[in-house]
Coordinates of C-alpha atoms in Angstrom, one line a residue:
Chain K
M1 CA 0.0 -0.2 -67.7
K2 CA -1.1 -3.2 -65.8
Y3 CA -0.7 -3.9 -62.0
C4 CA -1.2 -6.7 -59.6
I5 CA -1.7 -7.2 -55.8
G6 CA 0.3 -9.6 -53.4
I7 CA -0.9 -10.4 -49.9
D8 CA 0.8 -12.2 -47.5
V9 CA -1.3 -12.9 -44.4
G10 CA 0.6 -14.1 -41.2
G11 CA -1.0 -14.4 -37.8
T12 CA 0.5 -11.2 -36.7
T13 CA 0.4 -8.8 -39.8
I14 CA -1.0 -8.7 -43.3
K15 CA 1.8 -7.5 -46.0
T16 CA 0.7 -6.1 -49.3
G17 CA 2.5 -5.0 -52.2
I18 CA 1.4 -3.1 -55.6
F19 CA 3.3 -4.4 -58.5
E20 CA 3.4 -3.5 -62.0
A21 CA 2.6 -6.6 -64.2
E22 CA 6.5 -6.8 -65.1
G23 CA 7.1 -7.0 -61.6
R24 CA 8.4 -3.6 -60.1
L25 CA 7.3 -3.5 -56.6
L26 CA 5.5 0.0 -56.5
K27 CA 4.7 0.4 -52.7
K28 CA 4.1 -2.2 -49.6
W29 CA 2.8 -2.0 -46.4
E30 CA 1.8 -3.9 -43.4
I31 CA -1.3 -3.7 -41.3
P32 CA -2.4 -6.0 -38.2
T33 CA -4.0 -9.0 -38.8
R34 CA -7.3 -8.5 -36.7
K35 CA -9.0 -11.6 -36.2
G36 CA -12.7 -12.2 -35.6
D37 CA -16.1 -12.6 -37.4
G38 CA -14.8 -16.2 -39.0
G39 CA -11.9 -14.5 -40.6
T40 CA -14.0 -12.0 -42.4
Q41 CA -12.4 -8.9 -40.6
F42 CA -8.8 -9.0 -41.6
L43 CA -10.1 -9.4 -45.3
K44 CA -12.2 -6.1 -44.8
D45 CA -9.0 -4.6 -43.6
A46 CA -7.0 -5.9 -46.4
A47 CA -9.6 -4.6 -48.8
A48 CA -9.7 -1.1 -47.3
S49 CA -6.0 -0.7 -47.3
I50 CA -5.7 -1.8 -51.0
R51 CA -8.3 0.8 -52.1
E52 CA -6.4 3.3 -50.1
A53 CA -3.2 2.7 -51.5
L54 CA -4.6 2.4 -55.3
Q55 CA -6.2 5.8 -54.8
E56 CA -3.0 7.0 -53.1
L57 CA -1.0 5.9 -56.6
S58 CA -4.0 6.9 -58.6
I59 CA -4.3 3.3 -60.2
P60 CA -7.7 2.8 -61.2
M61 CA -9.2 -0.8 -60.2
E62 CA -9.7 -1.5 -63.8
D63 CA -6.1 -1.5 -64.4
V64 CA -5.4 -4.1 -61.6
L65 CA -5.2 -7.6 -63.3
G66 CA -6.0 -9.2 -59.9
A67 CA -4.8 -9.9 -56.3
G68 CA -3.0 -13.2 -55.1
M69 CA -3.2 -14.0 -51.1
G70 CA -1.1 -16.6 -49.3
V71 CA -2.3 -17.9 -46.1
P72 CA -0.5 -19.8 -43.5
G73 CA -2.6 -23.2 -43.8
P74 CA -3.6 -25.8 -46.4
V75 CA -5.3 -24.3 -49.5
V76 CA -6.5 -26.9 -52.1
A77 CA -6.5 -25.9 -55.8
N78 CA -9.9 -24.4 -55.9
G79 CA -9.1 -22.3 -53.0
Y80 CA -11.0 -23.9 -50.1
V81 CA -9.6 -23.6 -46.7
E82 CA -10.9 -26.4 -44.6
V83 CA -9.5 -24.8 -41.4
C84 CA -6.5 -22.2 -40.9
V85 CA -5.9 -22.1 -37.1
N86 CA -4.0 -18.9 -37.1
L87 CA -6.2 -16.7 -38.7
G88 CA -9.6 -18.5 -37.5
L89 CA -10.7 -19.5 -40.5
H90 CA -12.8 -22.4 -41.2
K91 CA -14.5 -24.2 -44.2
C92 CA -14.3 -20.8 -46.5
Y93 CA -13.1 -19.5 -49.5
P94 CA -11.1 -16.5 -48.6
A95 CA -10.6 -15.5 -52.3
K96 CA -13.8 -15.4 -52.9
L97 CA -14.7 -13.1 -49.7
L98 CA -12.1 -10.5 -50.7
S99 CA -13.3 -10.4 -54.6
E100 CA -16.6 -9.6 -52.7
E101 CA -14.8 -6.7 -50.6
L102 CA -13.2 -5.5 -53.7
S103 CA -16.0 -5.0 -56.2
G104 CA -15.4 -8.4 -57.9
M105 CA -11.7 -8.0 -58.4
K106 CA -9.9 -11.5 -59.7
V107 CA -8.5 -13.0 -56.5
V108 CA -6.5 -16.1 -56.0
L109 CA -5.2 -18.2 -53.0
G110 CA -2.2 -20.3 -52.0
N111 CA -0.5 -21.5 -49.2
D112 CA 1.9 -19.1 -47.8
A113 CA 4.9 -21.3 -48.2
N114 CA 4.0 -22.1 -51.9
V115 CA 3.4 -18.6 -52.8
A116 CA 6.6 -17.4 -51.4
A117 CA 8.2 -20.2 -53.6
L118 CA 6.6 -18.8 -56.8
G119 CA 7.8 -15.0 -55.7
E120 CA 11.3 -16.4 -55.4
M121 CA 11.1 -17.8 -59.2
W122 CA 9.7 -14.7 -60.3
Q123 CA 11.8 -11.8 -59.1
G124 CA 14.2 -13.6 -56.7
A125 CA 17.0 -16.6 -56.6
G126 CA 14.7 -18.4 -59.2
K127 CA 14.5 -15.8 -61.8
G128 CA 14.5 -17.3 -65.2
H129 CA 13.7 -20.7 -63.9
G130 CA 10.3 -22.1 -64.6
S131 CA 10.7 -25.0 -61.9
L132 CA 12.1 -24.6 -58.3
C133 CA 11.6 -26.1 -54.7
M134 CA 11.8 -23.8 -51.8
V135 CA 12.5 -24.3 -47.9
T136 CA 11.9 -21.9 -45.4
L137 CA 14.2 -22.9 -42.3
G138 CA 12.4 -20.9 -39.8
T139 CA 10.7 -21.7 -36.3
G140 CA 9.2 -24.5 -38.7
V141 CA 10.4 -26.1 -41.9
G142 CA 7.9 -24.6 -44.9
G143 CA 8.2 -25.8 -48.3
G144 CA 6.8 -24.9 -51.8
I145 CA 7.2 -26.6 -55.3
V146 CA 6.6 -24.9 -58.4
C147 CA 6.4 -27.0 -61.6
E148 CA 6.7 -25.2 -64.9
G149 CA 5.5 -22.1 -63.6
K150 CA 2.6 -23.5 -61.7
I151 CA 2.4 -24.1 -57.7
I152 CA 1.8 -27.7 -56.9
P153 CA -1.2 -27.0 -54.4
G154 CA -2.1 -30.8 -54.0
V155 CA -5.1 -32.6 -53.6
H156 CA -5.2 -31.8 -49.5
G157 CA -3.3 -28.7 -49.9
S158 CA -0.2 -30.4 -48.5
G159 CA 1.9 -29.5 -51.5
G160 CA 5.4 -29.1 -51.0
E161 CA 4.7 -29.5 -47.2
I162 CA 8.2 -31.3 -46.8
G163 CA 8.3 -30.0 -43.3
H164 CA 6.4 -32.9 -42.2
V165 CA 7.7 -36.1 -43.8
R166 CA 9.2 -38.8 -41.5
V167 CA 12.7 -38.6 -41.5
E168 CA 13.5 -40.7 -38.5
D169 CA 11.9 -43.7 -36.9
G170 CA 11.6 -44.2 -33.3
E171 CA 12.0 -40.6 -32.3
P172 CA 10.7 -40.3 -28.6
E173 CA 9.5 -36.7 -28.7
P174 CA 6.3 -35.5 -30.7
C175 CA 6.4 -32.9 -33.4
N176 CA 4.3 -29.7 -33.7
C177 CA 1.8 -31.8 -35.8
G178 CA 1.6 -34.7 -33.8
G179 CA 3.8 -36.7 -35.8
H180 CA 7.0 -38.3 -34.9
G181 CA 10.6 -38.1 -36.6
C182 CA 9.3 -35.3 -39.1
L183 CA 12.1 -33.4 -41.0
E184 CA 11.1 -29.8 -38.7
Q185 CA 12.0 -31.7 -35.8
Y186 CA 15.9 -31.6 -37.2
A187 CA 16.3 -29.0 -39.7
S188 CA 13.9 -26.0 -38.4
A189 CA 15.8 -23.4 -36.4
T190 CA 14.3 -25.0 -33.1
G191 CA 15.0 -28.3 -34.9
I192 CA 18.7 -27.5 -35.1
V193 CA 19.0 -26.6 -31.4
R194 CA 17.5 -29.6 -30.4
V195 CA 20.0 -31.9 -32.2
A196 CA 22.8 -30.0 -30.8
K197 CA 21.6 -30.3 -27.3
R198 CA 21.1 -33.9 -27.6
K199 CA 24.2 -34.2 -29.1
L200 CA 26.3 -32.5 -26.3
A201 CA 24.1 -34.5 -23.9
E202 CA 25.4 -37.7 -25.4
T203 CA 29.3 -36.8 -25.5
L204 CA 31.7 -35.9 -23.2
R205 CA 34.0 -33.8 -25.6
D206 CA 34.0 -30.4 -25.1
S207 CA 32.4 -28.0 -27.4
A208 CA 31.9 -23.9 -27.5
M209 CA 28.1 -24.8 -27.7
R210 CA 28.0 -25.7 -24.1
A211 CA 29.0 -21.9 -22.9
F212 CA 25.5 -20.8 -24.2
G213 CA 23.6 -23.4 -22.2
E214 CA 20.0 -23.4 -22.3
Q215 CA 19.7 -20.1 -24.8
L216 CA 21.7 -21.9 -27.5
T217 CA 20.2 -20.8 -30.8
A218 CA 20.3 -22.1 -34.4
K219 CA 22.6 -19.1 -35.3
D220 CA 25.1 -20.2 -32.2
V221 CA 25.2 -23.6 -33.8
C222 CA 26.2 -22.8 -37.1
D223 CA 29.0 -20.0 -36.1
C224 CA 30.5 -22.4 -33.5
A225 CA 30.3 -25.3 -36.5
K226 CA 32.1 -22.2 -38.9
A227 CA 34.6 -21.9 -36.3
G228 CA 35.8 -25.5 -36.7
D229 CA 34.1 -26.6 -33.4
A230 CA 33.7 -30.3 -34.1
V231 CA 30.4 -31.4 -31.9
A232 CA 28.6 -28.3 -33.7
L233 CA 29.8 -29.3 -37.2
E234 CA 28.7 -32.8 -36.5
S235 CA 25.1 -31.4 -35.2
I236 CA 24.5 -28.9 -38.1
R237 CA 25.8 -31.8 -40.8
Y238 CA 23.2 -34.3 -39.1
S239 CA 20.6 -31.6 -39.8
M240 CA 21.4 -30.9 -43.0
R241 CA 21.6 -34.5 -44.0
K242 CA 18.2 -34.8 -43.1
L243 CA 17.1 -32.0 -44.9
S244 CA 19.1 -32.9 -48.0
G245 CA 17.4 -36.6 -47.9
V246 CA 14.2 -35.0 -48.0
L247 CA 15.3 -32.8 -51.1
A248 CA 16.7 -35.8 -52.8
H249 CA 13.1 -37.0 -52.9
V250 CA 11.8 -34.0 -54.4
A251 CA 14.7 -34.2 -57.2
M252 CA 13.4 -37.7 -58.0
T253 CA 9.7 -36.4 -57.7
T254 CA 9.2 -33.2 -59.2
D255 CA 12.8 -32.9 -60.3
P256 CA 13.7 -29.3 -60.5
K257 CA 17.1 -27.5 -61.5
L258 CA 17.0 -25.2 -58.5
F259 CA 16.4 -25.7 -54.7
V260 CA 16.3 -22.4 -52.7
I261 CA 16.8 -21.8 -49.2
G262 CA 15.3 -19.3 -47.1
G263 CA 14.2 -18.5 -43.7
G264 CA 16.1 -17.3 -40.5
V265 CA 18.3 -20.4 -40.6
S266 CA 19.5 -19.3 -43.9
K267 CA 21.3 -16.4 -42.9
A268 CA 24.2 -18.9 -42.2
G269 CA 24.7 -18.5 -46.0
T270 CA 26.7 -20.5 -48.5
F271 CA 28.2 -22.6 -45.4
L272 CA 24.8 -24.7 -45.4
T273 CA 23.8 -24.3 -49.1
D274 CA 27.1 -25.8 -50.1
M275 CA 26.6 -28.7 -47.5
I276 CA 23.2 -29.5 -49.0
E277 CA 24.2 -29.4 -52.2
E278 CA 27.1 -31.6 -51.7
N279 CA 24.8 -34.1 -49.9
L280 CA 22.0 -33.5 -52.7
R281 CA 24.7 -35.0 -55.3
D282 CA 25.5 -37.8 -53.3
Y283 CA 21.9 -38.9 -52.9
T284 CA 20.8 -38.1 -56.6
R285 CA 23.9 -39.8 -58.6
L286 CA 21.6 -40.3 -61.2
I287 CA 21.3 -36.9 -62.1
D288 CA 24.4 -35.5 -63.4
D289 CA 23.7 -31.9 -63.8
P290 CA 26.4 -29.4 -62.4
D291 CA 24.2 -26.6 -63.0
R292 CA 21.5 -28.1 -60.7
R293 CA 22.0 -25.4 -57.9
V294 CA 21.2 -25.0 -53.9
V295 CA 21.1 -21.4 -53.5
L296 CA 20.0 -18.9 -51.0
A297 CA 16.7 -16.9 -51.4
E298 CA 16.9 -13.3 -52.1
L299 CA 13.5 -11.8 -51.4
G300 CA 13.4 -12.1 -47.6
N301 CA 10.3 -11.4 -45.9
D302 CA 9.1 -9.7 -49.3
A303 CA 9.0 -13.4 -51.3
G304 CA 5.1 -14.0 -50.0
I305 CA 3.7 -10.7 -52.0
Y306 CA 5.9 -11.0 -54.9
G307 CA 4.4 -14.8 -55.3
G308 CA 1.0 -13.4 -54.6
A309 CA 1.3 -11.1 -57.4
K310 CA 2.7 -13.4 -59.9
M311 CA 0.0 -15.8 -58.9
V312 CA -2.4 -13.6 -60.5
L313 CA -0.2 -13.6 -63.7
E314 CA -0.5 -17.3 -63.9
A315 CA -4.1 -17.7 -62.7
Chain A
M1 CA -15.4 -39.0 -84.7
K2 CA -11.6 -37.9 -83.9
Y3 CA -9.1 -40.7 -83.1
C4 CA -5.5 -40.8 -81.2
I5 CA -2.7 -43.1 -80.8
G6 CA -0.8 -44.3 -78.3
I7 CA 2.7 -45.8 -78.9
D8 CA 4.5 -47.7 -75.8
V9 CA 8.2 -48.1 -77.3
G10 CA 10.2 -51.1 -75.5
G11 CA 13.7 -52.5 -75.6
T12 CA 11.8 -56.0 -77.4
T13 CA 8.5 -54.8 -78.8
I14 CA 6.6 -51.7 -79.9
K15 CA 3.0 -52.0 -78.8
T16 CA 0.4 -49.3 -80.5
G17 CA -3.3 -48.4 -80.2
I18 CA -5.9 -46.7 -81.8
F19 CA -8.3 -45.0 -79.9
E20 CA -11.4 -43.1 -80.2
A21 CA -10.7 -39.6 -78.5
E22 CA -13.5 -40.6 -76.0
G23 CA -11.1 -43.2 -74.7
R24 CA -12.4 -46.6 -76.6
L25 CA -9.6 -48.8 -78.0
L26 CA -10.3 -49.8 -81.4
K27 CA -7.2 -51.8 -82.5
K28 CA -3.9 -52.5 -80.7
W29 CA -0.8 -54.8 -82.0
E30 CA 3.0 -55.1 -81.6
I31 CA 5.8 -55.2 -83.5
P32 CA 9.5 -56.1 -82.9
T33 CA 12.0 -53.1 -82.1
R34 CA 14.3 -53.1 -84.6
K35 CA 17.2 -50.9 -83.4
G36 CA 19.7 -49.3 -85.8
D37 CA 20.2 -46.1 -87.5
G38 CA 20.6 -44.4 -84.3
G39 CA 17.0 -45.1 -83.2
T40 CA 15.5 -44.2 -86.1
Q41 CA 14.9 -47.6 -88.0
F42 CA 12.0 -48.5 -85.3
L43 CA 10.5 -45.1 -85.9
K44 CA 10.0 -45.8 -89.2
D45 CA 8.7 -49.6 -88.7
A46 CA 5.9 -47.8 -86.0
A47 CA 5.0 -45.1 -88.9
A48 CA 4.8 -47.5 -91.5
S49 CA 2.7 -50.3 -88.8
I50 CA 0.3 -47.1 -87.9
R51 CA -0.1 -46.0 -91.8
E52 CA -1.3 -49.6 -92.2
A53 CA -3.6 -49.9 -89.3
L54 CA -5.3 -46.6 -90.0
Q55 CA -6.1 -47.7 -93.5
E56 CA -7.5 -51.0 -92.2
L57 CA -9.9 -49.3 -90.2
S58 CA -10.6 -46.5 -92.9
I59 CA -9.7 -43.7 -90.7
P60 CA -8.2 -40.9 -92.8
M61 CA -5.0 -39.1 -91.3
E62 CA -7.0 -35.8 -90.8
D63 CA -9.1 -37.2 -88.1
V64 CA -6.1 -38.3 -86.2
L65 CA -5.6 -35.9 -83.4
G66 CA -1.8 -37.0 -82.8
A67 CA 0.3 -39.8 -81.3
G68 CA 1.8 -40.0 -77.8
M69 CA 4.7 -42.1 -77.4
G70 CA 6.6 -43.6 -74.2
V71 CA 10.3 -44.9 -74.1
P72 CA 12.2 -46.2 -71.6
G73 CA 14.2 -43.6 -70.5
P74 CA 14.5 -39.9 -69.1
V75 CA 12.5 -37.4 -71.5
V76 CA 12.7 -33.8 -70.9
A77 CA 9.5 -31.6 -71.1
N78 CA 10.5 -30.1 -74.5
G79 CA 10.9 -33.9 -75.9
Y80 CA 14.2 -34.0 -76.0
V81 CA 16.3 -37.7 -75.2
E82 CA 19.9 -37.1 -73.9
V83 CA 20.4 -41.0 -74.1
C84 CA 18.1 -44.0 -74.1
V85 CA 20.3 -46.8 -73.8
N86 CA 17.4 -49.6 -74.5
L87 CA 16.6 -47.9 -77.6
G88 CA 20.0 -46.8 -79.0
L89 CA 19.0 -43.2 -78.9
H90 CA 21.2 -40.4 -78.3
K91 CA 20.5 -36.6 -78.1
C92 CA 17.6 -36.4 -80.2
Y93 CA 13.7 -35.3 -80.5
P94 CA 12.2 -38.8 -81.3
A95 CA 8.5 -37.4 -81.6
K96 CA 9.9 -35.0 -84.3
L97 CA 11.6 -37.7 -86.1
L98 CA 8.3 -40.0 -85.8
S99 CA 6.1 -36.9 -87.0
E100 CA 8.3 -36.6 -90.1
E101 CA 7.6 -40.2 -90.8
L102 CA 3.7 -39.6 -90.3
S103 CA 3.4 -36.5 -92.6
G104 CA 3.9 -34.0 -90.0
M105 CA 1.1 -35.6 -87.6
K106 CA 1.2 -34.1 -84.2
V107 CA 3.5 -36.5 -82.0
V108 CA 4.1 -36.2 -78.4
L109 CA 6.9 -38.0 -76.1
G110 CA 7.3 -39.0 -72.6
N111 CA 8.8 -41.6 -70.3
D112 CA 7.1 -45.0 -70.1
A113 CA 6.6 -45.1 -66.6
N114 CA 5.0 -41.6 -66.4
V115 CA 3.0 -42.2 -69.9
A116 CA 1.6 -45.2 -67.9
A117 CA 0.6 -43.4 -65.0
L118 CA -1.4 -41.5 -67.1
G119 CA -3.0 -44.3 -69.1
E120 CA -4.0 -45.4 -65.6
M121 CA -5.9 -42.3 -64.8
W122 CA -7.6 -41.7 -68.2
Q123 CA -9.3 -45.3 -68.6
G124 CA -7.9 -47.5 -65.6
A125 CA -7.7 -47.5 -61.9
G126 CA -7.4 -43.6 -61.7
K127 CA -10.6 -42.9 -63.6
G128 CA -12.1 -39.6 -62.4
H129 CA -9.0 -38.5 -60.7
G130 CA -6.8 -35.7 -61.9
S131 CA -3.7 -36.4 -60.2
L132 CA -2.1 -39.4 -58.8
C133 CA 1.1 -41.3 -58.5
M134 CA 1.6 -44.6 -59.9
V135 CA 4.3 -47.2 -59.3
T136 CA 5.2 -50.1 -61.2
L137 CA 6.9 -53.3 -59.3
G138 CA 8.6 -55.0 -61.9
T139 CA 12.4 -56.4 -62.6
G140 CA 12.7 -52.3 -61.5
V141 CA 10.5 -49.8 -59.7
G142 CA 9.1 -47.2 -62.0
G143 CA 7.0 -44.5 -61.0
G144 CA 5.1 -41.7 -62.5
I145 CA 3.4 -38.9 -61.1
V146 CA 0.3 -36.6 -62.7
C147 CA -0.9 -33.7 -61.5
E148 CA -3.9 -31.7 -62.4
G149 CA -4.1 -33.7 -65.5
K150 CA -0.6 -33.4 -66.7
I151 CA 2.6 -35.7 -66.2
I152 CA 5.1 -33.9 -64.4
P153 CA 8.3 -34.8 -66.7
G154 CA 11.1 -32.8 -64.4
V155 CA 13.7 -30.6 -65.6
H156 CA 16.0 -33.5 -66.1
G157 CA 13.4 -36.2 -67.2
S158 CA 13.6 -37.3 -63.8
G159 CA 10.0 -36.7 -62.6
G160 CA 8.4 -39.7 -60.6
E161 CA 11.6 -41.5 -60.9
I162 CA 11.2 -42.8 -57.1
G163 CA 12.7 -46.2 -57.8
H164 CA 16.1 -44.4 -57.5
V165 CA 16.0 -42.4 -54.1
R166 CA 17.9 -43.7 -51.5
V167 CA 16.0 -45.4 -48.7
E168 CA 19.0 -46.8 -46.7
D169 CA 22.4 -45.5 -45.7
G170 CA 25.1 -48.1 -45.6
E171 CA 24.0 -50.6 -48.2
P172 CA 27.2 -52.5 -49.4
E173 CA 25.5 -53.8 -52.9
P174 CA 25.3 -51.3 -55.8
C175 CA 21.9 -50.7 -57.3
N176 CA 21.7 -51.1 -61.1
C177 CA 22.0 -47.0 -61.3
G178 CA 25.4 -47.1 -59.8
G179 CA 23.9 -45.7 -56.4
H180 CA 23.4 -47.6 -53.2
G181 CA 20.3 -48.0 -51.1
C182 CA 17.8 -47.2 -53.8
L183 CA 14.3 -48.0 -53.2
E184 CA 14.4 -50.3 -56.3
Q185 CA 16.9 -52.7 -54.3
Y186 CA 14.1 -53.4 -51.7
A187 CA 10.8 -53.1 -53.2
S188 CA 11.4 -54.3 -57.0
A189 CA 10.7 -58.1 -57.5
T190 CA 14.3 -58.6 -57.4
G191 CA 14.6 -56.5 -54.4
I192 CA 11.9 -58.5 -52.6
V193 CA 13.7 -61.7 -53.3
R194 CA 17.0 -59.9 -52.2
V195 CA 15.5 -59.1 -48.8
A196 CA 13.9 -62.3 -48.4
K197 CA 17.3 -64.2 -49.0
R198 CA 19.2 -61.9 -46.8
K199 CA 16.5 -62.3 -43.9
L200 CA 16.8 -66.2 -44.2
A201 CA 20.5 -65.8 -44.1
E202 CA 20.5 -63.8 -40.8
T203 CA 18.0 -66.2 -39.0
L204 CA 18.0 -69.8 -37.9
R205 CA 14.3 -69.9 -37.7
D206 CA 12.4 -72.3 -40.2
S207 CA 10.6 -70.8 -43.3
A208 CA 8.6 -72.3 -46.0
M209 CA 10.7 -70.1 -48.1
R210 CA 13.8 -72.1 -47.5
A211 CA 12.3 -75.0 -50.0
F212 CA 12.7 -72.6 -52.9
G213 CA 16.4 -72.2 -52.3
E214 CA 18.0 -69.9 -55.3
Q215 CA 14.9 -70.2 -57.2
L216 CA 13.0 -68.3 -54.8
T217 CA 10.9 -65.6 -56.5
A218 CA 8.9 -62.3 -55.2
K219 CA 5.6 -64.3 -55.8
D220 CA 7.0 -67.2 -53.7
V221 CA 7.7 -64.7 -50.8
C222 CA 4.2 -63.0 -50.8
D223 CA 2.5 -66.5 -51.2
C224 CA 4.5 -67.8 -48.1
A225 CA 3.6 -64.3 -46.3
K226 CA -0.1 -64.5 -47.0
A227 CA 0.0 -68.3 -45.7
G228 CA 1.4 -66.9 -42.4
D229 CA 5.1 -67.6 -42.6
A230 CA 6.7 -65.3 -40.2
V231 CA 10.1 -64.7 -41.8
A232 CA 8.4 -64.1 -45.5
L233 CA 5.5 -61.9 -43.6
E234 CA 8.7 -59.7 -41.9
S235 CA 10.5 -59.9 -45.1
I236 CA 7.5 -58.3 -47.6
R237 CA 6.7 -55.9 -44.8
Y238 CA 10.3 -54.5 -44.8
S239 CA 10.0 -54.3 -48.4
M240 CA 6.5 -52.4 -48.4
R241 CA 7.6 -50.2 -45.5
K242 CA 10.5 -49.0 -47.7
L243 CA 8.1 -48.0 -50.5
S244 CA 5.3 -46.7 -48.5
G245 CA 8.2 -44.2 -46.8
V246 CA 8.7 -43.1 -50.3
L247 CA 5.1 -42.8 -51.5
A248 CA 4.9 -40.7 -48.2
H249 CA 7.4 -38.4 -49.6
V250 CA 5.3 -38.0 -52.4
A251 CA 2.1 -37.3 -50.3
M252 CA 3.8 -34.5 -48.9
T253 CA 5.4 -33.2 -52.3
T254 CA 2.7 -33.7 -54.8
D255 CA 0.0 -34.8 -52.6
P256 CA -2.4 -36.7 -54.7
K257 CA -5.5 -38.8 -53.7
L258 CA -4.8 -42.0 -55.3
F259 CA -1.7 -44.2 -55.4
V260 CA -1.8 -46.9 -58.0
I261 CA 0.4 -50.3 -57.8
G262 CA 1.2 -52.3 -60.9
G263 CA 3.8 -54.4 -62.2
G264 CA 4.4 -57.9 -61.8
V265 CA 4.5 -57.9 -58.2
S266 CA 1.2 -56.2 -57.9
K267 CA -0.5 -59.7 -58.9
A268 CA -0.3 -60.4 -54.9
G269 CA -3.2 -58.2 -54.9
T270 CA -4.9 -56.2 -52.1
F271 CA -2.6 -58.0 -49.6
L272 CA 0.1 -55.4 -50.9
T273 CA -1.9 -52.3 -51.2
D274 CA -3.5 -52.6 -47.8
M275 CA -0.1 -52.9 -46.3
I276 CA 1.0 -50.0 -48.2
E277 CA -2.2 -47.9 -47.2
E278 CA -1.7 -48.5 -43.5
N279 CA 1.9 -47.7 -43.7
L280 CA 1.1 -44.3 -45.6
R281 CA -1.4 -43.7 -43.2
D282 CA 0.8 -44.0 -40.4
Y283 CA 3.6 -41.9 -42.5
T284 CA 1.5 -39.1 -43.2
R285 CA -0.9 -38.1 -40.2
L286 CA -1.1 -34.5 -41.4
I287 CA -3.2 -35.8 -44.4
D288 CA -6.5 -37.1 -42.7
D289 CA -8.3 -38.3 -45.6
P290 CA -10.2 -41.8 -45.5
D291 CA -10.7 -41.5 -49.3
R292 CA -7.2 -41.3 -50.2
R293 CA -6.2 -44.8 -51.5
V294 CA -3.8 -47.1 -52.6
V295 CA -5.3 -49.4 -55.4
L296 CA -4.2 -51.9 -57.6
A297 CA -3.6 -50.9 -61.7
E298 CA -6.2 -52.2 -63.9
L299 CA -4.4 -51.9 -67.6
G300 CA -1.8 -54.2 -67.3
N301 CA 0.5 -54.1 -70.3
D302 CA -1.6 -51.6 -72.2
A303 CA -1.5 -48.7 -69.7
G304 CA 1.4 -47.4 -71.9
I305 CA -0.6 -47.0 -74.9
Y306 CA -3.7 -45.6 -73.2
G307 CA -1.4 -42.9 -71.4
G308 CA 0.2 -42.5 -75.0
A309 CA -3.1 -41.4 -76.5
K310 CA -4.2 -39.3 -73.6
M311 CA -1.0 -37.3 -73.7
V312 CA -2.1 -36.4 -77.5
L313 CA -5.4 -35.0 -75.8
E314 CA -3.6 -33.1 -72.9
A315 CA -1.0 -31.5 -75.2

């Protein structure tokens, strides 16, 4: 039996999973992300916890095919990280550093959103597919594109970085990235709220959303829309149309058969995916395939560790 | 010495080239595209002309690594063609048919715009690059995306099909594809003229373009703009902004370092590529790379045969 390891490094915790090469998750755990030493501290911690877990499962190092790690920042094809603010990484090859801590184990690196997309393809909503586009609607909008089994990392590590394409000219508020009019400003959890508040300010119409005041959340917007609130429905439709427009570009660029929607916002369910699918069909009439689908992600927060493990098998 | 063959099948002629595997073009020729027999006629003609040329060059069949063929329609990864209107193809595997005509020679198939992109990467404007996006601005807008040396064909054969992404809501005129507001309606040669004529109709301002009347061409629009005509400049800027917006999506999806502009319109030169590059920089501020460039194609009508030959080496 051969094994592989998936590691999902976040700004707060490091999630790790040990998998059978066939895809069964044997053990997963989390440790805090200790920053410092130019990012080497958390790699040492990750390595130590992996050694411990392997010992516990009586898996000898030589039966481990390798480890795949996702980090929250741009990673170019050769594993180089120019800068990863959340982890304090700067001009380094984290996979090489982790490999040194693990007696030369094969370690591969990817951007976390890209890695999660690969995870969903392997054992989640994309099982059986070779190509897909995954979108994570959370505080921000993350994206990952897999094409014939491989992550598209991009020359600058911006592969699948669809949260930061401009979808609106003349947006006065800046995006976190410094740009203006990025998809993230309309379709992330915060973006959905921003759009709804703007709609409320622009209209005198009554809306159930008004009761939430400043505390309005993306979930509230979706719940009100589902309950038939007209302003909420217009608002979420606007947000999802922006997202669908970007996915239409993906459809005419890498042309997958499956779009997977994950992240906190996706808890609104098929209400959202149906809306996106309808828009997408309208936007890409050249592709007449009733089997092309927009579906909900299935692996939740585990997508990253699944994808990391699969990356080892694909490398 | 090993050789490979590139074939570019158009609706009127079939261009073929025999190359050394290192990339030197030894001989190229054209024959008419005879339709009929469900598309098998032109494949028989192509095979016969290839046998003849190989004999003339004294190249034995066993020294030929294979042939790569581009066709004007969607081709999925396994070489299947659902329909190719221009060639009368319908639900077939043209590469398999050609291979049978050539004693089992390895034959691979791609969409012509995708294959041209690969050709420019191999021996044209993209030499030395592994990833690029090529756009052909002719009667239509063709696109091809190459990622780490491989064409992205797409699950439906719509990889790189950027001419038909919607860039404008509420466009009253239909595109050739049946959609409304496709990039092709603004940035192709015909699109550029359409935009200019619309601008002229909307304004009372004087413009040198008025002298051309109904006969106005994309070249006239570019020439007038270069000469400082304000309406022409606004018009071509509008067209190129639409194109740049789509390329920005590519930049945040497959993230190449190079964009190559070809086709008849590209004869307007760096006037256009500079404009596109400036817009693109504005649209994708997250990618801060002064070496990412927008350049003119170099192989002209030969890009397809170069790409076909290279496809053999990549397969």
